[in-house]
Coordinates of C-alpha atoms in Angstrom, one line a residue:
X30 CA 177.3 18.9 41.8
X31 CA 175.1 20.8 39.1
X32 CA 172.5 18.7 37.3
X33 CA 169.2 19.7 34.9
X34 CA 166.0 21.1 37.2
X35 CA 163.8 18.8 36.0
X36 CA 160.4 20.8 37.0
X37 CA 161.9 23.3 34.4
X38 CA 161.1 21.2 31.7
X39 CA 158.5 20.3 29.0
X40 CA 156.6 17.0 29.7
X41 CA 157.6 15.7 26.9
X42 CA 161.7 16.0 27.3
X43 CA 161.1 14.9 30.7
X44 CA 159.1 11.8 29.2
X45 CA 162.1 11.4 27.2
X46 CA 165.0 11.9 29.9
X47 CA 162.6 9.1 32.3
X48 CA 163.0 7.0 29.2
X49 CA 167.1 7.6 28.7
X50 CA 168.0 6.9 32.4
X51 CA 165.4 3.9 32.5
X52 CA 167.2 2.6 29.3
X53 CA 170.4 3.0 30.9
X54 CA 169.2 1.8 34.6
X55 CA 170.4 5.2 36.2
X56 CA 168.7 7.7 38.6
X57 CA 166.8 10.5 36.6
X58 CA 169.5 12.4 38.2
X59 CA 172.7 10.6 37.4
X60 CA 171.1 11.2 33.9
X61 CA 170.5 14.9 34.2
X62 CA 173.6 15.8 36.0
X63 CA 175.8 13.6 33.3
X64 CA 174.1 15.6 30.8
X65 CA 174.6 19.2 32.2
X66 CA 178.5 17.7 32.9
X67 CA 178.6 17.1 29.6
X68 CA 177.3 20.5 28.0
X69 CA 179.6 22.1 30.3
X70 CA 182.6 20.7 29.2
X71 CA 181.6 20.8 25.8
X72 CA 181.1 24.7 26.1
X73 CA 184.5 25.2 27.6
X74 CA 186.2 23.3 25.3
X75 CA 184.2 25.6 22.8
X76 CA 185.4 28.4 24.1
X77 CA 189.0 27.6 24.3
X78 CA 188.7 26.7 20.6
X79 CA 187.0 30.7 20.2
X80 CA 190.1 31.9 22.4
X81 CA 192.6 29.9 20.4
X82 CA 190.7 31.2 17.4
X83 CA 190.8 35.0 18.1
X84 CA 194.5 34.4 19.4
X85 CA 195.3 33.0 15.8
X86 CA 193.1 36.2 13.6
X87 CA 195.5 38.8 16.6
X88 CA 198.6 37.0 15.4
X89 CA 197.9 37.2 11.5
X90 CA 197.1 40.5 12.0
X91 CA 200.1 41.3 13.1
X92 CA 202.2 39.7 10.9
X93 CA 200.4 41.0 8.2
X94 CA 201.3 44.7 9.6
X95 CA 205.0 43.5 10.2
X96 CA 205.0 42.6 6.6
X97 CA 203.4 45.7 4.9
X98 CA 206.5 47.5 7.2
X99 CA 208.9 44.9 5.7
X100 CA 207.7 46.0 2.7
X101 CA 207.7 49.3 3.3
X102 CA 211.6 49.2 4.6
X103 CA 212.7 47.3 1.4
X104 CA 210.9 49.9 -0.7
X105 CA 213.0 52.5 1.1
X106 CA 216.5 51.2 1.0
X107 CA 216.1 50.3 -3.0
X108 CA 214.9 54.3 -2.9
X109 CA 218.0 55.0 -1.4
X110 CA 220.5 52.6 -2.9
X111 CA 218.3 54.3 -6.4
X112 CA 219.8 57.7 -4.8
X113 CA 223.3 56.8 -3.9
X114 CA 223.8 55.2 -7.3
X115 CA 222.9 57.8 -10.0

């Protein structure tokens, strides 16, 4: 199981984590490893949202294009009928 190296840290956030689990009456790394669980699931679910995101910005693009060649189609056949007609 992952958790936060402590010996990484400022004095100061580690102050401040010693104070959290204390607070909570947890190990330091309970604490640290709740935290890193946390940020981790946090970043995936950000990064499904960017995924979902991009997905949404392919498929407007794409119906955008299918549009301009809807348009494009329409344009053509009142050309034609325009032709057939006179």
């Amino acid at each position: 199981m992952a958790r936060i190296d402590i010996k990484n840290i400022s004095d100061s956030l580690k102050h401040l984590l010693e104070n959290e689990a204390a607070e909570r009456n947890i190990p330091l790394n309970k604490l640290t490893t709740e935290i890193f669980e946390d940020y981790t699931k946090h970043r995936y679910s950000f990064e499904s949202e960017k995924q979902f995101t991009n997905a949404m910005n392919h498929v407007a693009i794409a119906m955008n294009k299918n549009t301009e060649i809807l348009e494009k189609y329409i344009e053509s056949n009142a050309k034609l009928i325009d032709i057939l007609t006179e």
